[in-house]
Coordinates of C-alpha atoms in Angstrom, one line a residue:
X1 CA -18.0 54.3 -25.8
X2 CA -16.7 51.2 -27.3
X3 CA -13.8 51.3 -24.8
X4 CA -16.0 51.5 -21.9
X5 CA -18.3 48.5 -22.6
X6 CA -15.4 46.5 -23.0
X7 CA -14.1 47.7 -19.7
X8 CA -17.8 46.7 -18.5
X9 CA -17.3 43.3 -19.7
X10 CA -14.4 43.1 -18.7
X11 CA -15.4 43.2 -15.1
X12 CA -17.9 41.3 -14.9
X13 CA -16.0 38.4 -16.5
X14 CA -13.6 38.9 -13.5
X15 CA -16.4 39.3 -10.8
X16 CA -18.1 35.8 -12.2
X17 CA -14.3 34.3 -12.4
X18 CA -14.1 35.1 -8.8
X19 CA -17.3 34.2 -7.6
X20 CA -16.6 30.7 -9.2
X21 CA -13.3 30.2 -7.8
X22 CA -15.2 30.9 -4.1
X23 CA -17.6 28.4 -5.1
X24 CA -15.0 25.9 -5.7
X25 CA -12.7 26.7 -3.1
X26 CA -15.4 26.4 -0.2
X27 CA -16.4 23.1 -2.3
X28 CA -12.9 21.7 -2.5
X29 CA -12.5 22.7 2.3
X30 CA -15.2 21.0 3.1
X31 CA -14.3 18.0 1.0
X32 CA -11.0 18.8 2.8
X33 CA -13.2 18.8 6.1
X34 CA -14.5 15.8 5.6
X35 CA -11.0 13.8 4.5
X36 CA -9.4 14.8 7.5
X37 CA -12.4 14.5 10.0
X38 CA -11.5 10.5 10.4
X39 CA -8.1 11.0 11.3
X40 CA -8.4 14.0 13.4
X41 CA -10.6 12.1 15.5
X42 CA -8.6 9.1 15.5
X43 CA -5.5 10.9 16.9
X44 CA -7.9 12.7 19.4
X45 CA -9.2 9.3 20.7
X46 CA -5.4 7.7 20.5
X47 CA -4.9 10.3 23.0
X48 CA -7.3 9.7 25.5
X49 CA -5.8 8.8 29.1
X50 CA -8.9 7.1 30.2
X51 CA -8.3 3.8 28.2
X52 CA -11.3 2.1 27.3
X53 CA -14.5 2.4 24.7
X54 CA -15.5 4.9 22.3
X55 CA -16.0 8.4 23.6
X56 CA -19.0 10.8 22.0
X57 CA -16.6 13.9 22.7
X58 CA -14.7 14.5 19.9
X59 CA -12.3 16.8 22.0
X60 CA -11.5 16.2 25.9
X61 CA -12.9 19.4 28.0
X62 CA -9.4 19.4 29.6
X63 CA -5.7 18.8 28.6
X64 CA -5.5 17.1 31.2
X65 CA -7.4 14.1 30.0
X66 CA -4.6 13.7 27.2
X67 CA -1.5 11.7 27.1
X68 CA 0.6 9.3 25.4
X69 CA -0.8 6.7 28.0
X70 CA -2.1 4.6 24.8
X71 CA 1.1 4.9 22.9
X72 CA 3.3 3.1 25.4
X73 CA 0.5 0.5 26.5
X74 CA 0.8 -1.1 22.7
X75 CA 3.8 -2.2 23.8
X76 CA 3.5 -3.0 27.3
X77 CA 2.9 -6.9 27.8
X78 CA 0.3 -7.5 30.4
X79 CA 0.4 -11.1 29.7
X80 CA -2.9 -11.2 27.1
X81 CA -2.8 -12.8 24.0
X82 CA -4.7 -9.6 22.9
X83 CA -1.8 -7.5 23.7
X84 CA 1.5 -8.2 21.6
X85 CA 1.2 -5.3 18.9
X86 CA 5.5 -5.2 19.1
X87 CA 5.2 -8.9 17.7
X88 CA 2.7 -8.2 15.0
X89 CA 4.4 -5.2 14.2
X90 CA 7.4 -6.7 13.4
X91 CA 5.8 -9.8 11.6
X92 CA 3.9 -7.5 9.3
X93 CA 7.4 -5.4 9.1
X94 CA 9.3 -8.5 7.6
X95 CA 6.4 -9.9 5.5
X96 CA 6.3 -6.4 4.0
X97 CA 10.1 -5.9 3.5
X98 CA 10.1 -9.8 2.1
X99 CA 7.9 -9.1 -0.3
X100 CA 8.7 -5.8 -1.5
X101 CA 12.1 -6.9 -2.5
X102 CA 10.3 -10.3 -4.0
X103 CA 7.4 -8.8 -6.0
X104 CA 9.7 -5.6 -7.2
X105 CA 12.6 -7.9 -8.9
X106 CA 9.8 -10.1 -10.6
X107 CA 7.9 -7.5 -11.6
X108 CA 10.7 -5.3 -12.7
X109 CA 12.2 -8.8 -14.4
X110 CA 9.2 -9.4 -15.9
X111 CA 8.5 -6.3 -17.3
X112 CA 11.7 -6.0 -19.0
X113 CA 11.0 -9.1 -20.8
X114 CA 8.2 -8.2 -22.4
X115 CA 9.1 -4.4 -23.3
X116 CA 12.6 -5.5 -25.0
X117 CA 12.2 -9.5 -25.8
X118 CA 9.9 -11.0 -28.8
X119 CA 9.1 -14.5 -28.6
X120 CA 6.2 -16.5 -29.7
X121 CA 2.9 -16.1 -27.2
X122 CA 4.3 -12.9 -25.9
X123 CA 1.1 -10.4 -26.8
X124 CA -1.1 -13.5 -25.9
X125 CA 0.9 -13.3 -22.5
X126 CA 0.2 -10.2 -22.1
X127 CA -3.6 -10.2 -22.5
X128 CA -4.1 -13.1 -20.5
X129 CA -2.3 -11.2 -17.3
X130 CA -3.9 -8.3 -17.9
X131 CA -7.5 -9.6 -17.8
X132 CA -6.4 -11.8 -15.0
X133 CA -5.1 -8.9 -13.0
X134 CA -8.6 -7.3 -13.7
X135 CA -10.5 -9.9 -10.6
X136 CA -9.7 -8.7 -7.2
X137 CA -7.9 -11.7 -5.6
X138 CA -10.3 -12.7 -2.7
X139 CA -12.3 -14.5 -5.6
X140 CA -9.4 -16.7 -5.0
X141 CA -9.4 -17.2 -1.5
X142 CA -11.1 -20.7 -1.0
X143 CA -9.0 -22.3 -3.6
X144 CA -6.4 -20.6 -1.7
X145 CA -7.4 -22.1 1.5
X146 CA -7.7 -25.6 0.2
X147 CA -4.3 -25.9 -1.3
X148 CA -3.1 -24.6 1.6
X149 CA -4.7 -27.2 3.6
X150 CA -3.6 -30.0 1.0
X151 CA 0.1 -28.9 1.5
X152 CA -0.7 -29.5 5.4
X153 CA -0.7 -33.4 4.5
X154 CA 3.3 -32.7 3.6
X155 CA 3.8 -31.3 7.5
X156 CA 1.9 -34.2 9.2
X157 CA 3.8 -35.4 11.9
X158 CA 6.0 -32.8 12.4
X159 CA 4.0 -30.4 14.5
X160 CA 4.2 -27.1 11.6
X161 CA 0.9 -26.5 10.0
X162 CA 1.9 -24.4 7.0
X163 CA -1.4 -23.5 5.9
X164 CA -1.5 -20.7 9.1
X165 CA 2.1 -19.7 9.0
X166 CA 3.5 -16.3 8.2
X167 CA 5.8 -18.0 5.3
X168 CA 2.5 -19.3 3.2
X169 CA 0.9 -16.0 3.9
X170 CA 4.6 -14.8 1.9
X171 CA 4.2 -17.0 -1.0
X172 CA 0.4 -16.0 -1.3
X173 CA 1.4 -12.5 -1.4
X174 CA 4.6 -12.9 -4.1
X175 CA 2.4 -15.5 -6.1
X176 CA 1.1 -12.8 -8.5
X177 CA 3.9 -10.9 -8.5
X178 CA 4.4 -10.6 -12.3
X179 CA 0.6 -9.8 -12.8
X180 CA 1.6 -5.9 -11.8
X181 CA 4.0 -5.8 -15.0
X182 CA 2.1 -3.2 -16.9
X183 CA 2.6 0.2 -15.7
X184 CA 6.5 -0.7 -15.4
X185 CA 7.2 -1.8 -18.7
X186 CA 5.5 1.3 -19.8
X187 CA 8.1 2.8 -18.4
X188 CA 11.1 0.8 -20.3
X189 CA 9.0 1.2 -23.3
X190 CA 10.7 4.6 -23.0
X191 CA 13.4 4.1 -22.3
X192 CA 15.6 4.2 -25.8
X193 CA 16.4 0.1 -27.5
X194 CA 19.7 1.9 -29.2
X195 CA 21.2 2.0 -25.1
X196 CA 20.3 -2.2 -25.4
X197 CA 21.8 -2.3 -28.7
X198 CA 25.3 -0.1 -28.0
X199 CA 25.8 -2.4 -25.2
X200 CA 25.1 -5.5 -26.8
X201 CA 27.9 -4.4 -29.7
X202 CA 30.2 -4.3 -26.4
X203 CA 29.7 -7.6 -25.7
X204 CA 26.8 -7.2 -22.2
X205 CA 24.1 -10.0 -22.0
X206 CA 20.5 -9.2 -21.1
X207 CA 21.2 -10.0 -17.5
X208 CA 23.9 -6.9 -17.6
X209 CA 22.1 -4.6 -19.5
X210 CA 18.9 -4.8 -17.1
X211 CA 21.0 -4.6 -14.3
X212 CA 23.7 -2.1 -14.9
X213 CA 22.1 -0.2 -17.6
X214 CA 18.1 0.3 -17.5
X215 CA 17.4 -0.2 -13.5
X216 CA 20.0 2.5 -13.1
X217 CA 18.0 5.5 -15.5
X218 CA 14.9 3.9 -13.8
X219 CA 15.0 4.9 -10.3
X220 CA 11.6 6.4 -10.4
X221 CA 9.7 3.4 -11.5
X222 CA 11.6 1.2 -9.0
X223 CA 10.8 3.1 -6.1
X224 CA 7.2 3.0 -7.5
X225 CA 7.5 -0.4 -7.5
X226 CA 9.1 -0.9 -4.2
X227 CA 6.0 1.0 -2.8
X228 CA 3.3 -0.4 -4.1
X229 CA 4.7 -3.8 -3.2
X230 CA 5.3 -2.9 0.6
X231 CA 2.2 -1.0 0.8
X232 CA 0.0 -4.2 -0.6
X233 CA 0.9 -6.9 2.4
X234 CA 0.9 -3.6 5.1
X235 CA -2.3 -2.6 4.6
X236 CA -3.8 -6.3 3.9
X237 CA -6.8 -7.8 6.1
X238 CA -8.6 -10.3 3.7
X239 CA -5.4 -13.0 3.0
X240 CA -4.0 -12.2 6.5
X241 CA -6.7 -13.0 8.4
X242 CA -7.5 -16.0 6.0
X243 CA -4.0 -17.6 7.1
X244 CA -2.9 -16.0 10.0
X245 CA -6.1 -15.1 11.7
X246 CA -6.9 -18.8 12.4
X247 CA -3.4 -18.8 13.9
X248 CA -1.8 -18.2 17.5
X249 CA -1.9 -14.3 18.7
X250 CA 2.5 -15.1 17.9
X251 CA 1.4 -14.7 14.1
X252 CA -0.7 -12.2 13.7
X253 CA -0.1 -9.2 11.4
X254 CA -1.2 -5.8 12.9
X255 CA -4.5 -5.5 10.9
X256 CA -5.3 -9.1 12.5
X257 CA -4.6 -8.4 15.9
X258 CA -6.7 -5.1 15.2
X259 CA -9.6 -6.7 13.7
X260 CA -9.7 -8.6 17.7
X261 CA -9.7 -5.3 19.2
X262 CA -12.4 -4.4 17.5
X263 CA -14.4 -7.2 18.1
X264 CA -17.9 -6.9 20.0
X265 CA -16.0 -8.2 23.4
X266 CA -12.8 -6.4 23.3
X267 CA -14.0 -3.1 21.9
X268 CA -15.2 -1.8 25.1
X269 CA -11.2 -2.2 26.2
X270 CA -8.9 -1.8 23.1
X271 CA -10.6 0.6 21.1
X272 CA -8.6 3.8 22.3
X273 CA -5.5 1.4 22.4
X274 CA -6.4 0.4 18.8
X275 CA -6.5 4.3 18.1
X276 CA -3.1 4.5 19.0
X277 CA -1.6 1.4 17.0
X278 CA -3.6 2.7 13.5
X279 CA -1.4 6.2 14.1
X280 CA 1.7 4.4 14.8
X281 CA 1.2 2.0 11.8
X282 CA 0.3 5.3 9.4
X283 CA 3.6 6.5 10.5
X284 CA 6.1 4.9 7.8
X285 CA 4.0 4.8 5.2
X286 CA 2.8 8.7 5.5
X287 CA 6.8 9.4 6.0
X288 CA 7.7 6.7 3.3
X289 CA 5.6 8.6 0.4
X290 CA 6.4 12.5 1.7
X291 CA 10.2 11.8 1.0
X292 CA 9.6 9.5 -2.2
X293 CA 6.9 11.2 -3.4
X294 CA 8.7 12.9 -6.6
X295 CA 9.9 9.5 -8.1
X296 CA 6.4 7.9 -7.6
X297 CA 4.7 10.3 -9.2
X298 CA 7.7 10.1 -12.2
X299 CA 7.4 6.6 -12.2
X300 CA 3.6 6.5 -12.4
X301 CA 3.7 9.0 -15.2
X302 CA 6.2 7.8 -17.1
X303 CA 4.4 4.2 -16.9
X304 CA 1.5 5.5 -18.3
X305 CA 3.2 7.5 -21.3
X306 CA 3.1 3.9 -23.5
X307 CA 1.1 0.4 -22.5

C-alpha cells in the first residue's frame, strides 16, 4: 500500500515537473518571438525591390518582389552626399580597428599594473576609476565639445578644423581607455604571482613578463578585450554624431550617415536602403562573436572570479 502511494506521488510530481517545464518553454518562444521579430523584419524589408518607404506588409505576396537590389545600391554612387555607405564603412572600419588595438594595450597595460604592482595611491586609484566609470560618458559631451572647439584655435589658418575630424573622434574614443581595467585584472588576479617571481629570478623585467609571459596564458581575456573595444566605436551614435555629424557626408561613420536616412525627408527614400546597410554592418560583429565566442565567455568569467 505504501508502495503504491509513493508511486502516486511519484507521478504527479512528474506530471507538475512537466506541466511547468511547458509553461516555461512556451514563456521562454515567445520571448524568442519577440527577440527575433525586429530583425526578421528588418532583413524582409532589406529585401524589398521596390526601394523606397516603409511597407505595412511584413512579407511580400510574391518572390518576385525580393532581391538583393538594396544590397548593391549601398554601394552604388549616384552622386548624393546621402549615398557614400563604402566611405563610411570604411571610416567606421579603421576608427574601430584603431581603437581596438589602442584601448586593448592600455587597458590590458593598465590592468596589469594594478593586479601585480603596489605603490602608494594605488587602491585610491582604483576607486576613483571605478566610480568614474559608473557615469555614462554623454554627461561629458559639452565639455567635450568645447575643448574640441578651443583646440580649433591651434588649426586656424590652415583650413583643418579638428574638432569634426575622424582623428578627434579617435582620441575621444581611446581617452578612457584605462577606465575599463576592472574585469581584466580580475583576470591576472588569477593568474599565479610565483610565474612573475620565477621569471624575475631569471633576470625578465615587468615589460617581458607582461608580454611574453601573462598575455600569452591570457588569450581569453584579450580577445574579450579586443571585442569590447571594437564593438564600443561600431556601434556608437552619441560621440560620432557630436563630431562627425556636423562634418562633410566624407566623414561620416555608418550610424551617422544612417541617422540621415532616417531623417523625416530622406525616410520616404532610404529607409529600405538603410535596411540593407544595418544587415550588412551586423555582419562582422554577429560572425566576429560566433567564432570567438568561447574565449569571451572565459575571459568574462575568469574576470569576474576576483575584483
Amino acid at each position: 500500500m505504501a508502495s503504491l502511494n509513493l508511486h502516486k506521488t511519484n507521478k504527479g510530481v512528474r506530471a507538475k515537473r512537466i506541466i511547468i517545464d511547458v509553461i516555461i518553454y512556451i514563456f521562454l518562444v515567445a520571448i524568442c518571438a519577440l527577440w527575433v521579430f525586429p530583425f526578421f523584419y528588418l532583413v524582409m524589408q532589406s529585401l524589398r525591390i521596390d526601394r523606397g518607404g516603409i511597407s505595412p506588409e511584413l512579407i511580400p505576396q510574391s518572390i518576385s518582389q525580393l532581391g538583393f537590389d538594396n544590397y548593391v545600391g549601398l554601394f552604388v554612387n549616384d552622386g548624393s552626399t546621402l549615398n557614400k555607405f563604402g566611405r563610411w564603412y570604411l571610416n567606421t572600419l579603421v576608427i574601430a580597428i584603431i581603437v581596438a588595438i589602442i584601448n586593448t594595450v592600455v587597458t590590458l597595460a593598465t590592468a596589469y599594473t594594478l593586479s601585480r604592482l603596489r605603490f602608494k595611491g594605488r587602491q585610491l586609484l582604483m576607486r576613483f576609476m571605478l566610480i568614474l566609470g559608473m557615469f555614462p560618458g554623454f554627461l561629458s559631451m559639452i565639455c567635450i565639445y568645447r575643448l574640441l572647439s578651443l583646440i580649433d584655435n591651434l588649426f586656424t589658418g590652415t583650413g583643418f578644423t579638428f574638432s569634426t575630424s575622424i582623428f578627434a573622434l579617435v582620441l575621444v574614443y581611446i581617452s578612457g581607455s584605462m577606465m575599463g581595467y576592472y574585469i581584466t585584472k580580475g583576470f591576472f588576479d588569477t593568474i599565479s604571482r610565483s610565474l612573475d617571481e620565477a621569471a624575475m629570478i631569471d633576470g625578465a623585467s615587468r615589460n617581458t613578463i607582461f608580454w611574453r609571459i601573462i598575455l600569452p596564458l591570457s588569450k581569453p581575456i584579450v580577445i574579450y578585450t579586443i571585442l569590447t573595444a571594437f564593438t564600443g566605436p561600431w556601434g556608437d551614435f552619441m560621440m560620432s554624431n557630436l563630431i562627425v555629424g556636423r562634418a562633410g557626408s566624407d566623414n561620416w561613420t555608418v550610424v551617422v550617415g544612417f541617422n540621415n536616412w532616417l531623417s523625416s525627408t530622406n525616410v520616404g527614400t532610404y529607409f529600405t536602403t538603410f535596411c540593407a546597410g544595418a544587415v550588412f554592418v551586423s555582419i562582422p560583429i554577429v560572425v566576429l562573436f560566433f567564432i570567438l565566442q568561447r574565449y569571451y565567455v572565459e575571459g568574462v568569467t575568469g574576470g569576474a572570479v576576483k575584483g
